[in-house]
Amino acid sequence: NIEDTVGPGVVTGLTAYAGIGYVQLSWINPTSDDLAGLDVYRSTVLGEKGVKVASALSKTTTSFDDYTVVNGVTYYYTVVAFDLYANNSKDSLQVSALPMAPKVAAVTTDYYYDDGVEETVEEQEVKSDETVEPDEDAKTESTVPVIGIIILILLIVLGLYLLYLQNPEWFRGLAFWKRRKDSRNQKPKK
């Protein structure tokens, strides 16, 4: 038996996207037949491999999100493939990413109260270069009360209609227009 001492091909196309409080990496895996998995390394020094932040990722994995970063610090990432015989590939090209905190701007808002006293309150408004879309769960939760109210109203109307079908005379006695009409026909006492 000949022992395999040659590592798999090198990971290529490594890119990094820096968000607020995270870095998202993506890459292209080598096409080696004996590819077993991948390790991701991170450093704060250019040219150094640094520490392993993701270990033994599946051989089909082509991305990794690092949420253990600090905003305002530049990080350098390297991805290394390994084969079934624990041979490592050469290091991928290193990429850098700088996660940033959201931009904060102070906004002054005046509030007026019924007593006529004006008070000024300082608020902070978060501004980001990204457009944040509300998640689907939040959209669903905001429509649930409206749908519930509509269903409740429809059930009440249906219930009243069924009562009317069973006893229409009772409803005619309750009719508001009949009471109003009766009160008009009564002559005021002098």
CSV table of N, CA, C and O in Angstrom, one decimal, residues 14 16 21-25 39-55 64-71 73-80 91-99:
chain,number,residue,atom,x,y,z
A,14,LEU,N,-12.2,32.8,-2.7
A,14,LEU,CA,-12.6,33.2,-1.3
A,14,LEU,C,-12.9,34.7,-1.3
A,14,LEU,O,-12.1,35.6,-1.8
A,16,ALA,N,-15.1,37.8,1.1
A,16,ALA,CA,-15.6,38.2,2.5
A,16,ALA,C,-16.5,39.4,2.4
A,16,ALA,O,-16.2,40.4,1.7
A,21,GLY,N,-21.5,43.3,12.9
A,21,GLY,CA,-21.3,42.3,13.9
A,21,GLY,C,-21.1,40.9,13.3
A,21,GLY,O,-21.2,39.9,14.0
A,22,TYR,N,-20.8,40.8,12.0
A,22,TYR,CA,-20.5,39.5,11.4
A,22,TYR,C,-19.7,39.6,10.2
A,22,TYR,O,-19.7,40.7,9.6
A,23,VAL,N,-19.1,38.5,9.7
A,23,VAL,CA,-18.4,38.5,8.5
A,23,VAL,C,-18.9,37.2,7.7
A,23,VAL,O,-19.0,36.1,8.3
A,24,GLN,N,-19.3,37.4,6.5
A,24,GLN,CA,-19.8,36.2,5.7
A,24,GLN,C,-18.8,35.9,4.6
A,24,GLN,O,-18.4,36.7,3.8
A,25,LEU,N,-18.3,34.6,4.7
A,25,LEU,CA,-17.3,34.1,3.7
A,25,LEU,C,-18.0,33.2,2.7
A,25,LEU,O,-18.9,32.5,3.0
A,39,ASP,N,-11.4,23.8,6.9
A,39,ASP,CA,-11.2,24.5,8.1
A,39,ASP,C,-11.1,26.0,7.7
A,39,ASP,O,-10.5,26.3,6.7
A,40,VAL,N,-11.6,26.9,8.6
A,40,VAL,CA,-11.5,28.3,8.4
A,40,VAL,C,-10.7,28.9,9.5
A,40,VAL,O,-10.9,28.7,10.7
A,41,TYR,N,-9.7,29.7,9.1
A,41,TYR,CA,-8.8,30.4,10.0
A,41,TYR,C,-9.0,31.9,10.0
A,41,TYR,O,-9.3,32.5,8.9
A,42,ARG,N,-8.8,32.6,11.1
A,42,ARG,CA,-9.0,34.0,11.2
A,42,ARG,C,-7.8,34.6,12.0
A,42,ARG,O,-7.3,34.0,13.0
A,43,SER,N,-7.3,35.8,11.5
A,43,SER,CA,-6.2,36.4,12.2
A,43,SER,C,-6.5,37.9,12.1
A,43,SER,O,-7.3,38.4,11.3
A,44,THR,N,-5.9,38.7,13.0
A,44,THR,CA,-5.9,40.1,13.0
A,44,THR,C,-4.7,40.7,12.4
A,44,THR,O,-4.5,41.9,12.4
A,45,VAL,N,-3.8,39.8,11.9
A,45,VAL,CA,-2.5,40.3,11.4
A,45,VAL,C,-2.4,39.7,9.9
A,45,VAL,O,-2.5,38.5,9.7
A,46,LEU,N,-2.2,40.6,9.0
A,46,LEU,CA,-2.1,40.3,7.6
A,46,LEU,C,-0.9,39.3,7.4
A,46,LEU,O,0.2,39.5,7.9
A,47,GLY,N,-1.2,38.2,6.7
A,47,GLY,CA,-0.1,37.2,6.4
A,47,GLY,C,0.0,36.1,7.4
A,47,GLY,O,0.6,35.1,7.1
A,48,GLU,N,-0.7,36.2,8.5
A,48,GLU,CA,-0.7,35.2,9.5
A,48,GLU,C,-2.0,34.4,9.4
A,48,GLU,O,-3.0,34.9,9.2
A,49,LYS,N,-1.9,33.1,9.6
A,49,LYS,CA,-3.0,32.2,9.5
A,49,LYS,C,-4.0,32.4,10.6
A,49,LYS,O,-5.2,32.4,10.4
A,50,GLY,N,-3.5,32.6,11.8
A,50,GLY,CA,-4.3,32.8,13.0
A,50,GLY,C,-4.9,31.6,13.6
A,50,GLY,O,-4.3,30.5,13.5
A,51,VAL,N,-6.1,31.8,14.2
A,51,VAL,CA,-6.8,30.7,14.9
A,51,VAL,C,-7.9,30.1,14.0
A,51,VAL,O,-8.5,30.7,13.2
A,52,LYS,N,-8.2,28.8,14.3
A,52,LYS,CA,-9.2,28.1,13.6
A,52,LYS,C,-10.6,28.5,14.2
A,52,LYS,O,-10.8,28.4,15.4
A,53,VAL,N,-11.5,29.1,13.3
A,53,VAL,CA,-12.8,29.5,13.8
A,53,VAL,C,-13.9,28.6,13.3
A,53,VAL,O,-15.0,28.7,13.8
A,54,ALA,N,-13.6,27.7,12.4
A,54,ALA,CA,-14.5,26.7,11.9
A,54,ALA,C,-13.7,25.5,11.6
A,54,ALA,O,-12.8,25.5,10.9
A,55,SER,N,-14.2,24.4,12.2
A,55,SER,CA,-13.4,23.2,12.1
A,55,SER,C,-14.2,22.1,11.4
A,55,SER,O,-15.4,21.9,11.7
A,64,PHE,N,-19.4,30.4,5.1
A,64,PHE,CA,-19.3,30.4,6.6
A,64,PHE,C,-19.6,31.8,7.1
A,64,PHE,O,-19.1,32.8,6.5
A,65,ASP,N,-20.4,31.9,8.1
A,65,ASP,CA,-20.7,33.2,8.8
A,65,ASP,C,-20.0,33.2,10.1
A,65,ASP,O,-20.3,32.4,10.9
A,66,ASP,N,-19.2,34.2,10.3
A,66,ASP,CA,-18.5,34.4,11.6
A,66,ASP,C,-19.1,35.5,12.4
A,66,ASP,O,-19.1,36.7,12.1
A,67,TYR,N,-19.8,35.1,13.5
A,67,TYR,CA,-20.5,36.0,14.4
A,67,TYR,C,-19.7,36.3,15.6
A,67,TYR,O,-20.2,36.9,16.6
A,68,THR,N,-18.4,35.9,15.7
A,68,THR,CA,-17.6,36.1,16.9
A,68,THR,C,-16.6,37.2,16.6
A,68,THR,O,-15.5,37.2,17.2
A,69,VAL,N,-17.0,38.2,15.8
A,69,VAL,CA,-16.1,39.3,15.5
A,69,VAL,C,-16.5,40.5,16.3
A,69,VAL,O,-17.6,40.6,16.9
A,70,VAL,N,-15.6,41.5,16.3
A,70,VAL,CA,-15.8,42.8,17.0
A,70,VAL,C,-15.9,43.9,15.9
A,70,VAL,O,-15.0,43.9,15.1
A,71,ASN,N,-16.9,44.7,16.0
A,71,ASN,CA,-17.0,45.8,15.0
A,71,ASN,C,-15.8,46.7,15.1
A,71,ASN,O,-15.3,47.0,16.2
A,73,VAL,N,-12.8,46.1,13.9
A,73,VAL,CA,-11.5,45.4,13.9
A,73,VAL,C,-11.4,44.7,12.5
A,73,VAL,O,-12.3,44.1,12.0
A,74,THR,N,-10.2,44.8,11.8
A,74,THR,CA,-10.0,44.2,10.6
A,74,THR,C,-9.6,42.7,10.8
A,74,THR,O,-8.7,42.5,11.6
A,75,TYR,N,-10.2,41.8,10.1
A,75,TYR,CA,-9.9,40.4,10.2
A,75,TYR,C,-9.4,39.9,8.9
A,75,TYR,O,-9.9,40.3,7.8
A,76,TYR,N,-8.5,38.9,8.9
A,76,TYR,CA,-8.0,38.2,7.7
A,76,TYR,C,-8.3,36.7,7.8
A,76,TYR,O,-8.1,36.1,8.8
A,77,TYR,N,-8.9,36.2,6.7
A,77,TYR,CA,-9.4,34.9,6.7
A,77,TYR,C,-8.7,34.0,5.7
A,77,TYR,O,-8.3,34.5,4.6
A,78,THR,N,-8.5,32.7,6.0
A,78,THR,CA,-7.9,31.7,5.1
A,78,THR,C,-8.7,30.5,5.3
A,78,THR,O,-9.2,30.1,6.4
A,79,VAL,N,-9.0,29.8,4.2
A,79,VAL,CA,-9.7,28.5,4.2
A,79,VAL,C,-8.7,27.4,3.7
A,79,VAL,O,-8.0,27.6,2.7
A,80,VAL,N,-8.7,26.3,4.4
A,80,VAL,CA,-7.8,25.2,4.1
A,80,VAL,C,-8.6,23.9,4.0
A,80,VAL,O,-9.5,23.6,4.8
A,91,ASP,N,-2.7,26.9,1.7
A,91,ASP,CA,-3.7,27.9,2.2
A,91,ASP,C,-4.3,28.6,1.0
A,91,ASP,O,-3.6,28.9,0.0
A,92,SER,N,-5.6,29.0,1.1
A,92,SER,CA,-6.2,29.8,0.1
A,92,SER,C,-5.6,31.2,0.2
A,92,SER,O,-4.9,31.5,1.1
A,93,LEU,N,-5.9,32.0,-0.8
A,93,LEU,CA,-5.5,33.4,-0.7
A,93,LEU,C,-6.2,34.0,0.5
A,93,LEU,O,-7.4,33.7,0.7
A,94,GLN,N,-5.6,34.9,1.2
A,94,GLN,CA,-6.2,35.5,2.4
A,94,GLN,C,-7.1,36.7,1.9
A,94,GLN,O,-6.7,37.5,1.1
A,95,VAL,N,-8.2,36.8,2.6
A,95,VAL,CA,-9.1,38.0,2.3
A,95,VAL,C,-9.3,38.7,3.7
A,95,VAL,O,-9.2,38.1,4.7
A,96,SER,N,-9.6,40.0,3.5
A,96,SER,CA,-9.8,40.8,4.8
A,96,SER,C,-11.3,41.3,4.8
A,96,SER,O,-12.0,41.4,3.8
A,97,ALA,N,-11.7,41.6,6.0
A,97,ALA,CA,-13.1,42.1,6.3
A,97,ALA,C,-13.0,43.0,7.5
A,97,ALA,O,-12.3,42.7,8.5
A,98,LEU,N,-13.8,44.1,7.4
A,98,LEU,CA,-13.9,45.0,8.6
A,98,LEU,C,-15.4,45.2,8.9
A,98,LEU,O,-16.1,46.0,8.4
A,99,PRO,N,-15.8,44.4,9.9
A,99,PRO,CA,-17.2,44.6,10.3
A,99,PRO,C,-17.4,45.9,11.0
A,99,PRO,O,-16.5,46.3,11.8
